[in-house]
DNA sequence: GTCTATAACCTGATAGAC
DNA sequence: GTCTATCAGGTTATAGAC
């Protein structure tokens, strides 16, 4: 077995430190020091700090979103012409995220959660490049699972879903402190078993008044 | 009517810029330039950048959490010995946040959303100092509204609630883009009318298996 | 590929004139 | 209270030796 390359060690260190402290607060010096690499190495392998940030995300987001699609494929194959269960769609979207968070000792989990909130043009681009196809596929699946939901309401509920996901992944430590150790998230399945029913019930909630339903015309 | 003081102009500029770009990415020079003040003024009125960040939060969070408590008081007075409706507890927690976000042209809204995610010891302290009493009061109210919910599950669901709130406030622009302009949140009541039913249904969802209910002994 | 050295710049903070 | 000037230190990025 080969030792990890310098490039990989830099990516690993960056992933952990960005997740811990944020992007602006993590210097290339800190990253290369933790990676046991030279400061100049980060400019040799990547061109700039921004490019390093992009590389950190690209390494995980490609496989992550592929797994989401695969799970959704399996869901739809199983459903055939029958109804699509909202719980299954939610699991296809959430489980790969929590699994990669857990595998990487939750380092990438914090990072993924932070991506949705942190500012900067980089993230707008990362989002467009990495999530475009995923967004379209899941939007369709959510609509198929809940056809009576008006499009506007669907976007809102997906927005709430993203919020619960991002904060749950980024703030698990926060939860442990607040609950005085009662809540433990060392196993991704523990989180999913609670998050999926919560969100499924939210998605199934009656549509608030004043909205035009999909099939009103 | 008096013009805003230099101190207030600095606070206003800091509030806006911190919300837009984050804390580490906003320099004191940028803040004082936007405020039309001198760089040294920020160290004259506040002692340090950290102290300025704290002041920005303290100016709004005190009144915000007081209003939450007041609304909860009114809820509980109305309920008397009867049941407490989860929708009312949620509104007491959410409405003041969205109202302050809207009044301030959503500048403080983005900032408030970011607070939950951004790193650093400052925020842990802000959270402890500003939210301690609020957390205790609302935990009690949520328990009274849903007494059958096990404590662990309650913490999880409050965690999901915070996530939906934070991301909804911080990422409203994101939602507008994703929905291609379909979703508009210029009015706080519009958001609440969608968020409260979604979350209420989530809180009322059946408890997942394997949990010990409150009244199991 | 990996290093040292350094350029060019930005940061928060402060001293001291007015 | 408000300004200029500056300090001391950090940052990214790069040039060039090995």
PDB file of N, CA, C and O in Angstrom, chain A residues 125-197:
ATOM      1  N   UNK A 125     -20.317  29.166  -7.897  1.00  0.00           N
ATOM      2  CA  UNK A 125     -19.853  28.384  -9.041  1.00  0.00           C
ATOM      3  C   UNK A 125     -19.817  26.893  -8.715  1.00  0.00           C
ATOM      4  O   UNK A 125     -20.266  26.059  -9.493  1.00  0.00           O
ATOM      5  N   UNK A 126     -19.278  26.567  -7.537  1.00  0.00           N
ATOM      6  CA  UNK A 126     -19.259  25.164  -7.126  1.00  0.00           C
ATOM      7  C   UNK A 126     -20.667  24.599  -7.167  1.00  0.00           C
ATOM      8  O   UNK A 126     -20.913  23.501  -7.670  1.00  0.00           O
ATOM      9  N   UNK A 127     -21.594  25.377  -6.640  1.00  0.00           N
ATOM     10  CA  UNK A 127     -22.967  24.904  -6.587  1.00  0.00           C
ATOM     11  C   UNK A 127     -23.517  24.650  -7.988  1.00  0.00           C
ATOM     12  O   UNK A 127     -24.081  23.595  -8.271  1.00  0.00           O
ATOM     13  N   UNK A 128     -23.335  25.610  -8.870  1.00  0.00           N
ATOM     14  CA  UNK A 128     -23.850  25.447 -10.236  1.00  0.00           C
ATOM     15  C   UNK A 128     -23.226  24.231 -10.914  1.00  0.00           C
ATOM     16  O   UNK A 128     -23.916  23.429 -11.538  1.00  0.00           O
ATOM     17  N   UNK A 129     -21.886  24.106 -10.777  1.00  0.00           N
ATOM     18  CA  UNK A 129     -21.188  23.042 -11.503  1.00  0.00           C
ATOM     19  C   UNK A 129     -21.487  21.659 -10.937  1.00  0.00           C
ATOM     20  O   UNK A 129     -21.614  20.687 -11.671  1.00  0.00           O
ATOM     21  N   UNK A 130     -21.594  21.580  -9.598  1.00  0.00           N
ATOM     22  CA  UNK A 130     -21.678  20.258  -8.975  1.00  0.00           C
ATOM     23  C   UNK A 130     -23.114  19.813  -8.726  1.00  0.00           C
ATOM     24  O   UNK A 130     -23.376  18.627  -8.574  1.00  0.00           O
ATOM     25  N   UNK A 131     -24.038  20.765  -8.623  1.00  0.00           N
ATOM     26  CA  UNK A 131     -25.379  20.377  -8.200  1.00  0.00           C
ATOM     27  C   UNK A 131     -26.453  20.559  -9.265  1.00  0.00           C
ATOM     28  O   UNK A 131     -27.608  20.253  -9.014  1.00  0.00           O
ATOM     29  N   UNK A 132     -26.075  21.050 -10.434  1.00  0.00           N
ATOM     30  CA  UNK A 132     -27.075  21.320 -11.445  1.00  0.00           C
ATOM     31  C   UNK A 132     -27.942  20.113 -11.772  1.00  0.00           C
ATOM     32  O   UNK A 132     -29.163  20.139 -11.626  1.00  0.00           O
ATOM     33  N   UNK A 133     -27.289  19.029 -12.187  1.00  0.00           N
ATOM     34  CA  UNK A 133     -28.025  17.830 -12.582  1.00  0.00           C
ATOM     35  C   UNK A 133     -28.785  17.240 -11.400  1.00  0.00           C
ATOM     36  O   UNK A 133     -29.941  16.816 -11.522  1.00  0.00           O
ATOM     37  N   UNK A 134     -28.142  17.216 -10.241  1.00  0.00           N
ATOM     38  CA  UNK A 134     -28.774  16.646  -9.048  1.00  0.00           C
ATOM     39  C   UNK A 134     -30.067  17.377  -8.720  1.00  0.00           C
ATOM     40  O   UNK A 134     -31.084  16.756  -8.409  1.00  0.00           O
ATOM     41  N   UNK A 135     -30.013  18.692  -8.792  1.00  0.00           N
ATOM     42  CA  UNK A 135     -31.183  19.496  -8.463  1.00  0.00           C
ATOM     43  C   UNK A 135     -32.354  19.142  -9.381  1.00  0.00           C
ATOM     44  O   UNK A 135     -33.478  18.934  -8.917  1.00  0.00           O
ATOM     45  N   UNK A 136     -32.092  19.058 -10.679  1.00  0.00           N
ATOM     46  CA  UNK A 136     -33.152  18.764 -11.643  1.00  0.00           C
ATOM     47  C   UNK A 136     -33.764  17.384 -11.374  1.00  0.00           C
ATOM     48  O   UNK A 136     -34.988  17.237 -11.319  1.00  0.00           O
ATOM     49  N   UNK A 137     -32.893  16.396 -11.185  1.00  0.00           N
ATOM     50  CA  UNK A 137     -33.388  15.036 -10.950  1.00  0.00           C
ATOM     51  C   UNK A 137     -34.265  14.958  -9.707  1.00  0.00           C
ATOM     52  O   UNK A 137     -35.340  14.352  -9.711  1.00  0.00           O
ATOM     53  N   UNK A 138     -33.793  15.558  -8.615  1.00  0.00           N
ATOM     54  CA  UNK A 138     -34.539  15.425  -7.363  1.00  0.00           C
ATOM     55  C   UNK A 138     -35.808  16.270  -7.367  1.00  0.00           C
ATOM     56  O   UNK A 138     -36.809  15.884  -6.775  1.00  0.00           O
ATOM     57  N   UNK A 139     -35.746  17.405  -8.039  1.00  0.00           N
ATOM     58  CA  UNK A 139     -36.967  18.199  -8.168  1.00  0.00           C
ATOM     59  C   UNK A 139     -38.066  17.356  -8.824  1.00  0.00           C
ATOM     60  O   UNK A 139     -39.204  17.311  -8.363  1.00  0.00           O
ATOM     61  N   UNK A 140     -37.694  16.641  -9.884  1.00  0.00           N
ATOM     62  CA  UNK A 140     -38.645  15.764 -10.549  1.00  0.00           C
ATOM     63  C   UNK A 140     -39.156  14.668  -9.634  1.00  0.00           C
ATOM     64  O   UNK A 140     -40.351  14.364  -9.607  1.00  0.00           O
ATOM     65  N   UNK A 141     -38.245  14.084  -8.864  1.00  0.00           N
ATOM     66  CA  UNK A 141     -38.632  12.986  -7.972  1.00  0.00           C
ATOM     67  C   UNK A 141     -39.564  13.483  -6.867  1.00  0.00           C
ATOM     68  O   UNK A 141     -40.561  12.819  -6.543  1.00  0.00           O
ATOM     69  N   UNK A 142     -39.249  14.638  -6.309  1.00  0.00           N
ATOM     70  CA  UNK A 142     -40.124  15.200  -5.268  1.00  0.00           C
ATOM     71  C   UNK A 142     -41.506  15.484  -5.842  1.00  0.00           C
ATOM     72  O   UNK A 142     -42.528  15.245  -5.198  1.00  0.00           O
ATOM     73  N   UNK A 143     -41.542  15.984  -7.067  1.00  0.00           N
ATOM     74  CA  UNK A 143     -42.841  16.285  -7.674  1.00  0.00           C
ATOM     75  C   UNK A 143     -43.641  15.015  -7.916  1.00  0.00           C
ATOM     76  O   UNK A 143     -44.864  14.988  -7.753  1.00  0.00           O
ATOM     77  N   UNK A 144     -42.919  13.952  -8.299  1.00  0.00           N
ATOM     78  CA  UNK A 144     -43.623  12.694  -8.547  1.00  0.00           C
ATOM     79  C   UNK A 144     -44.142  12.107  -7.237  1.00  0.00           C
ATOM     80  O   UNK A 144     -45.234  11.509  -7.186  1.00  0.00           O
ATOM     81  N   UNK A 145     -43.350  12.279  -6.165  1.00  0.00           N
ATOM     82  CA  UNK A 145     -43.781  11.738  -4.873  1.00  0.00           C
ATOM     83  C   UNK A 145     -44.964  12.523  -4.301  1.00  0.00           C
ATOM     84  O   UNK A 145     -45.822  11.960  -3.627  1.00  0.00           O
ATOM     85  N   UNK A 146     -44.992  13.838  -4.571  1.00  0.00           N
ATOM     86  CA  UNK A 146     -46.059  14.688  -4.016  1.00  0.00           C
ATOM     87  C   UNK A 146     -46.635  15.565  -5.117  1.00  0.00           C
ATOM     88  O   UNK A 146     -46.442  16.782  -5.118  1.00  0.00           O
ATOM     89  N   UNK A 147     -47.380  14.956  -6.059  1.00  0.00           N
ATOM     90  CA  UNK A 147     -47.844  15.721  -7.230  1.00  0.00           C
ATOM     91  C   UNK A 147     -48.836  16.815  -6.890  1.00  0.00           C
ATOM     92  O   UNK A 147     -49.012  17.745  -7.677  1.00  0.00           O
ATOM     93  N   UNK A 148     -49.467  16.716  -5.739  1.00  0.00           N
ATOM     94  CA  UNK A 148     -50.474  17.726  -5.399  1.00  0.00           C
ATOM     95  C   UNK A 148     -49.855  19.017  -4.852  1.00  0.00           C
ATOM     96  O   UNK A 148     -50.560  20.001  -4.615  1.00  0.00           O
ATOM     97  N   UNK A 149     -48.543  19.001  -4.633  1.00  0.00           N
ATOM     98  CA  UNK A 149     -47.872  20.171  -4.054  1.00  0.00           C
ATOM     99  C   UNK A 149     -47.601  21.219  -5.140  1.00  0.00           C
ATOM    100  O   UNK A 149     -46.985  20.905  -6.155  1.00  0.00           O
ATOM    101  N   UNK A 150     -48.017  22.483  -4.922  1.00  0.00           N
ATOM    102  CA  UNK A 150     -47.738  23.531  -5.921  1.00  0.00           C
ATOM    103  C   UNK A 150     -46.228  23.744  -6.060  1.00  0.00           C
ATOM    104  O   UNK A 150     -45.492  23.589  -5.082  1.00  0.00           O
ATOM    105  N   UNK A 151     -45.778  24.098  -7.252  1.00  0.00           N
ATOM    106  CA  UNK A 151     -44.331  24.255  -7.491  1.00  0.00           C
ATOM    107  C   UNK A 151     -43.669  25.215  -6.517  1.00  0.00           C
ATOM    108  O   UNK A 151     -42.583  24.937  -6.000  1.00  0.00           O
ATOM    109  N   UNK A 152     -44.326  26.324  -6.250  1.00  0.00           N
ATOM    110  CA  UNK A 152     -43.731  27.301  -5.345  1.00  0.00           C
ATOM    111  C   UNK A 152     -43.514  26.698  -3.963  1.00  0.00           C
ATOM    112  O   UNK A 152     -42.450  26.830  -3.360  1.00  0.00           O
ATOM    113  N   UNK A 153     -44.559  26.011  -3.488  1.00  0.00           N
ATOM    114  CA  UNK A 153     -44.451  25.380  -2.171  1.00  0.00           C
ATOM    115  C   UNK A 153     -43.339  24.332  -2.166  1.00  0.00           C
ATOM    116  O   UNK A 153     -42.616  24.171  -1.185  1.00  0.00           O
ATOM    117  N   UNK A 154     -43.190  23.616  -3.271  1.00  0.00           N
ATOM    118  CA  UNK A 154     -42.146  22.600  -3.358  1.00  0.00           C
ATOM    119  C   UNK A 154     -40.765  23.207  -3.206  1.00  0.00           C
ATOM    120  O   UNK A 154     -39.918  22.673  -2.486  1.00  0.00           O
ATOM    121  N   UNK A 155     -40.528  24.341  -3.866  1.00  0.00           N
ATOM    122  CA  UNK A 155     -39.231  25.004  -3.731  1.00  0.00           C
ATOM    123  C   UNK A 155     -38.980  25.425  -2.289  1.00  0.00           C
ATOM    124  O   UNK A 155     -37.877  25.273  -1.761  1.00  0.00           O
ATOM    125  N   UNK A 156     -39.993  25.969  -1.667  1.00  0.00           N
ATOM    126  CA  UNK A 156     -39.832  26.373  -0.269  1.00  0.00           C
ATOM    127  C   UNK A 156     -39.464  25.174   0.595  1.00  0.00           C
ATOM    128  O   UNK A 156     -38.545  25.234   1.411  1.00  0.00           O
ATOM    129  N   UNK A 157     -40.161  24.079   0.394  1.00  0.00           N
ATOM    130  CA  UNK A 157     -39.906  22.916   1.260  1.00  0.00           C
ATOM    131  C   UNK A 157     -38.537  22.311   0.993  1.00  0.00           C
ATOM    132  O   UNK A 157     -37.880  21.812   1.901  1.00  0.00           O
ATOM    133  N   UNK A 158     -38.099  22.353  -0.257  1.00  0.00           N
ATOM    134  CA  UNK A 158     -36.734  21.897  -0.534  1.00  0.00           C
ATOM    135  C   UNK A 158     -35.714  22.830   0.109  1.00  0.00           C
ATOM    136  O   UNK A 158     -34.653  22.383   0.561  1.00  0.00           O
ATOM    137  N   UNK A 159     -36.053  24.110   0.165  1.00  0.00           N
ATOM    138  CA  UNK A 159     -35.178  25.071   0.847  1.00  0.00           C
ATOM    139  C   UNK A 159     -35.074  24.734   2.340  1.00  0.00           C
ATOM    140  O   UNK A 159     -33.976  24.722   2.906  1.00  0.00           O
ATOM    141  N   UNK A 160     -36.207  24.429   2.952  1.00  0.00           N
ATOM    142  CA  UNK A 160     -36.183  24.048   4.369  1.00  0.00           C
ATOM    143  C   UNK A 160     -35.384  22.759   4.556  1.00  0.00           C
ATOM    144  O   UNK A 160     -34.641  22.598   5.532  1.00  0.00           O
ATOM    145  N   UNK A 161     -35.546  21.823   3.641  1.00  0.00           N
ATOM    146  CA  UNK A 161     -34.798  20.560   3.687  1.00  0.00           C
ATOM    147  C   UNK A 161     -33.296  20.804   3.669  1.00  0.00           C
ATOM    148  O   UNK A 161     -32.554  20.251   4.489  1.00  0.00           O
ATOM    149  N   UNK A 162     -32.850  21.641   2.738  1.00  0.00           N
ATOM    150  CA  UNK A 162     -31.420  21.954   2.644  1.00  0.00           C
ATOM    151  C   UNK A 162     -30.929  22.571   3.949  1.00  0.00           C
ATOM    152  O   UNK A 162     -29.845  22.234   4.442  1.00  0.00           O
ATOM    153  N   UNK A 163     -31.733  23.454   4.521  1.00  0.00           N
ATOM    154  CA  UNK A 163     -31.346  24.093   5.776  1.00  0.00           C
ATOM    155  C   UNK A 163     -31.173  23.090   6.891  1.00  0.00           C
ATOM    156  O   UNK A 163     -30.175  23.109   7.610  1.00  0.00           O
ATOM    157  N   UNK A 164     -32.137  22.186   7.027  1.00  0.00           N
ATOM    158  CA  UNK A 164     -32.039  21.188   8.087  1.00  0.00           C
ATOM    159  C   UNK A 164     -30.824  20.295   7.854  1.00  0.00           C
ATOM    160  O   UNK A 164     -30.089  19.964   8.792  1.00  0.00           O
ATOM    161  N   UNK A 165     -30.585  19.929   6.602  1.00  0.00           N
ATOM    162  CA  UNK A 165     -29.422  19.090   6.275  1.00  0.00           C
ATOM    163  C   UNK A 165     -28.116  19.808   6.592  1.00  0.00           C
ATOM    164  O   UNK A 165     -27.248  19.274   7.291  1.00  0.00           O
ATOM    165  N   UNK A 166     -27.988  21.037   6.088  1.00  0.00           N
ATOM    166  CA  UNK A 166     -26.730  21.776   6.250  1.00  0.00           C
ATOM    167  C   UNK A 166     -26.423  22.006   7.722  1.00  0.00           C
ATOM    168  O   UNK A 166     -25.312  21.741   8.188  1.00  0.00           O
ATOM    169  N   UNK A 167     -27.419  22.469   8.461  1.00  0.00           N
ATOM    170  CA  UNK A 167     -27.176  22.763   9.865  1.00  0.00           C
ATOM    171  C   UNK A 167     -26.954  21.501  10.676  1.00  0.00           C
ATOM    172  O   UNK A 167     -26.162  21.476  11.620  1.00  0.00           O
ATOM    173  N   UNK A 168     -27.655  20.429  10.307  1.00  0.00           N
ATOM    174  CA  UNK A 168     -27.455  19.176  11.024  1.00  0.00           C
ATOM    175  C   UNK A 168     -26.032  18.677  10.831  1.00  0.00           C
ATOM    176  O   UNK A 168     -25.367  18.259  11.779  1.00  0.00           O
ATOM    177  N   UNK A 169     -25.534  18.758   9.601  1.00  0.00           N
ATOM    178  CA  UNK A 169     -24.175  18.279   9.335  1.00  0.00           C
ATOM    179  C   UNK A 169     -23.128  19.204   9.943  1.00  0.00           C
ATOM    180  O   UNK A 169     -22.137  18.750  10.502  1.00  0.00           O
ATOM    181  N   UNK A 170     -23.343  20.510   9.812  1.00  0.00           N
ATOM    182  CA  UNK A 170     -22.318  21.456  10.258  1.00  0.00           C
ATOM    183  C   UNK A 170     -22.336  21.643  11.765  1.00  0.00           C
ATOM    184  O   UNK A 170     -21.311  21.964  12.356  1.00  0.00           O
ATOM    185  N   UNK A 171     -23.484  21.416  12.390  1.00  0.00           N
ATOM    186  CA  UNK A 171     -23.613  21.783  13.789  1.00  0.00           C
ATOM    187  C   UNK A 171     -23.869  20.631  14.741  1.00  0.00           C
ATOM    188  O   UNK A 171     -24.473  20.821  15.787  1.00  0.00           O
ATOM    189  N   UNK A 172     -23.393  19.437  14.370  1.00  0.00           N
ATOM    190  CA  UNK A 172     -23.649  18.290  15.247  1.00  0.00           C
ATOM    191  C   UNK A 172     -22.993  18.481  16.611  1.00  0.00           C
ATOM    192  O   UNK A 172     -23.540  18.066  17.640  1.00  0.00           O
ATOM    193  N   UNK A 173     -21.845  19.121  16.624  1.00  0.00           N
ATOM    194  CA  UNK A 173     -21.195  19.389  17.901  1.00  0.00           C
ATOM    195  C   UNK A 173     -22.054  20.314  18.765  1.00  0.00           C
ATOM    196  O   UNK A 173     -22.220  20.082  19.978  1.00  0.00           O
ATOM    197  N   UNK A 174     -22.602  21.323  18.094  1.00  0.00           N
ATOM    198  CA  UNK A 174     -23.498  22.270  18.751  1.00  0.00           C
ATOM    199  C   UNK A 174     -24.661  21.528  19.437  1.00  0.00           C
ATOM    200  O   UNK A 174     -25.021  21.819  20.579  1.00  0.00           O
ATOM    201  N   UNK A 175     -25.241  20.582  18.699  1.00  0.00           N
ATOM    202  CA  UNK A 175     -26.375  19.818  19.242  1.00  0.00           C
ATOM    203  C   UNK A 175     -25.967  19.023  20.471  1.00  0.00           C
ATOM    204  O   UNK A 175     -26.689  18.958  21.463  1.00  0.00           O
ATOM    205  N   UNK A 176     -24.786  18.434  20.397  1.00  0.00           N
ATOM    206  CA  UNK A 176     -24.309  17.630  21.530  1.00  0.00           C
ATOM    207  C   UNK A 176     -24.162  18.492  22.785  1.00  0.00           C
ATOM    208  O   UNK A 176     -24.526  18.067  23.881  1.00  0.00           O
ATOM    209  N   UNK A 177     -23.648  19.712  22.610  1.00  0.00           N
ATOM    210  CA  UNK A 177     -23.496  20.619  23.748  1.00  0.00           C
ATOM    211  C   UNK A 177     -24.861  21.040  24.282  1.00  0.00           C
ATOM    212  O   UNK A 177     -25.128  20.961  25.484  1.00  0.00           O
ATOM    213  N   UNK A 178     -25.738  21.489  23.361  1.00  0.00           N
ATOM    214  CA  UNK A 178     -27.059  21.975  23.761  1.00  0.00           C
ATOM    215  C   UNK A 178     -27.864  20.915  24.507  1.00  0.00           C
ATOM    216  O   UNK A 178     -28.546  21.199  25.485  1.00  0.00           O
ATOM    217  N   UNK A 179     -27.767  19.679  24.018  1.00  0.00           N
ATOM    218  CA  UNK A 179     -28.541  18.598  24.634  1.00  0.00           C
ATOM    219  C   UNK A 179     -27.799  17.986  25.818  1.00  0.00           C
ATOM    220  O   UNK A 179     -28.242  16.976  26.365  1.00  0.00           O
ATOM    221  N   UNK A 180     -26.680  18.589  26.180  1.00  0.00           N
ATOM    222  CA  UNK A 180     -25.855  18.105  27.298  1.00  0.00           C
ATOM    223  C   UNK A 180     -25.496  16.640  27.135  1.00  0.00           C
ATOM    224  O   UNK A 180     -25.575  15.844  28.086  1.00  0.00           O
ATOM    225  N   UNK A 181     -25.119  16.283  25.910  1.00  0.00           N
ATOM    226  CA  UNK A 181     -24.614  14.935  25.646  1.00  0.00           C
ATOM    227  C   UNK A 181     -25.694  13.912  25.343  1.00  0.00           C
ATOM    228  O   UNK A 181     -25.387  12.764  25.011  1.00  0.00           O
ATOM    229  N   UNK A 182     -26.967  14.334  25.455  1.00  0.00           N
ATOM    230  CA  UNK A 182     -28.062  13.381  25.243  1.00  0.00           C
ATOM    231  C   UNK A 182     -28.112  12.907  23.798  1.00  0.00           C
ATOM    232  O   UNK A 182     -28.380  11.740  23.530  1.00  0.00           O
ATOM    233  N   UNK A 183     -27.880  13.817  22.867  1.00  0.00           N
ATOM    234  CA  UNK A 183     -27.959  13.470  21.453  1.00  0.00           C
ATOM    235  C   UNK A 183     -26.582  13.099  20.930  1.00  0.00           C
ATOM    236  O   UNK A 183     -25.630  13.862  21.042  1.00  0.00           O
ATOM    237  N   UNK A 184     -26.504  11.934  20.360  1.00  0.00           N
ATOM    238  CA  UNK A 184     -25.239  11.454  19.815  1.00  0.00           C
ATOM    239  C   UNK A 184     -25.441  11.096  18.354  1.00  0.00           C
ATOM    240  O   UNK A 184     -26.408  10.447  17.996  1.00  0.00           O
ATOM    241  N   UNK A 185     -24.519  11.516  17.514  1.00  0.00           N
ATOM    242  CA  UNK A 185     -24.670  11.312  16.081  1.00  0.00           C
ATOM    243  C   UNK A 185     -23.488  10.561  15.501  1.00  0.00           C
ATOM    244  O   UNK A 185     -23.090  10.782  14.371  1.00  0.00           O
ATOM    245  N   UNK A 186     -22.895   9.668  16.311  1.00  0.00           N
ATOM    246  CA  UNK A 186     -21.708   8.976  15.823  1.00  0.00           C
ATOM    247  C   UNK A 186     -22.060   8.028  14.674  1.00  0.00           C
ATOM    248  O   UNK A 186     -21.206   7.690  13.871  1.00  0.00           O
ATOM    249  N   UNK A 187     -23.318   7.637  14.588  1.00  0.00           N
ATOM    250  CA  UNK A 187     -23.754   6.753  13.504  1.00  0.00           C
ATOM    251  C   UNK A 187     -24.689   7.514  12.560  1.00  0.00           C
ATOM    252  O   UNK A 187     -25.690   8.068  13.010  1.00  0.00           O
ATOM    253  N   UNK A 188     -24.371   7.534  11.270  1.00  0.00           N
ATOM    254  CA  UNK A 188     -25.228   8.289  10.344  1.00  0.00           C
ATOM    255  C   UNK A 188     -26.675   7.784  10.331  1.00  0.00           C
ATOM    256  O   UNK A 188     -27.605   8.573  10.153  1.00  0.00           O
ATOM    257  N   UNK A 189     -26.857   6.474  10.547  1.00  0.00           N
ATOM    258  CA  UNK A 189     -28.217   5.935  10.497  1.00  0.00           C
ATOM    259  C   UNK A 189     -29.079   6.500  11.630  1.00  0.00           C
ATOM    260  O   UNK A 189     -30.292   6.698  11.471  1.00  0.00           O
ATOM    261  N   UNK A 190     -28.452   6.769  12.758  1.00  0.00           N
ATOM    262  CA  UNK A 190     -29.168   7.386  13.879  1.00  0.00           C
ATOM    263  C   UNK A 190     -29.776   8.722  13.469  1.00  0.00           C
ATOM    264  O   UNK A 190     -30.929   9.017  13.800  1.00  0.00           O
ATOM    265  N   UNK A 191     -28.979   9.517  12.753  1.00  0.00           N
ATOM    266  CA  UNK A 191     -29.465  10.832  12.324  1.00  0.00           C
ATOM    267  C   UNK A 191     -30.579  10.674  11.299  1.00  0.00           C
ATOM    268  O   UNK A 191     -31.621  11.317  11.389  1.00  0.00           O
ATOM    269  N   UNK A 192     -30.350   9.789  10.324  1.00  0.00           N
ATOM    270  CA  UNK A 192     -31.344   9.612   9.258  1.00  0.00           C
ATOM    271  C   UNK A 192     -32.678   9.129   9.812  1.00  0.00           C
ATOM    272  O   UNK A 192     -33.734   9.536   9.337  1.00  0.00           O
ATOM    273  N   UNK A 193     -32.616   8.250  10.809  1.00  0.00           N
ATOM    274  CA  UNK A 193     -33.841   7.699  11.384  1.00  0.00           C
ATOM    275  C   UNK A 193     -34.697   8.799  12.019  1.00  0.00           C
ATOM    276  O   UNK A 193     -35.915   8.632  12.180  1.00  0.00           O
ATOM    277  N   UNK A 194     -34.067   9.910  12.366  1.00  0.00           N
ATOM    278  CA  UNK A 194     -34.818  11.021  12.960  1.00  0.00           C
ATOM    279  C   UNK A 194     -35.138  12.103  11.939  1.00  0.00           C
ATOM    280  O   UNK A 194     -36.218  12.680  11.958  1.00  0.00           O
ATOM    281  N   UNK A 195     -34.183  12.349  11.060  1.00  0.00           N
ATOM    282  CA  UNK A 195     -34.363  13.454  10.107  1.00  0.00           C
ATOM    283  C   UNK A 195     -35.398  13.111   9.035  1.00  0.00           C
ATOM    284  O   UNK A 195     -36.226  13.963   8.668  1.00  0.00           O
ATOM    285  N   UNK A 196     -35.368  11.883   8.533  1.00  0.00           N
ATOM    286  CA  UNK A 196     -36.278  11.529   7.435  1.00  0.00           C
ATOM    287  C   UNK A 196     -37.749  11.606   7.849  1.00  0.00           C
ATOM    288  O   UNK A 196     -38.551  12.228   7.136  1.00  0.00           O
ATOM    289  N   UNK A 197     -38.146  11.021   8.973  1.00  0.00           N
ATOM    290  CA  UNK A 197     -39.562  11.162   9.345  1.00  0.00           C
ATOM    291  C   UNK A 197     -39.970  12.615   9.596  1.00  0.00           C
ATOM    292  O   UNK A 197     -41.086  13.019   9.246  1.00  0.00           O
TER     293      UNK A 197
END
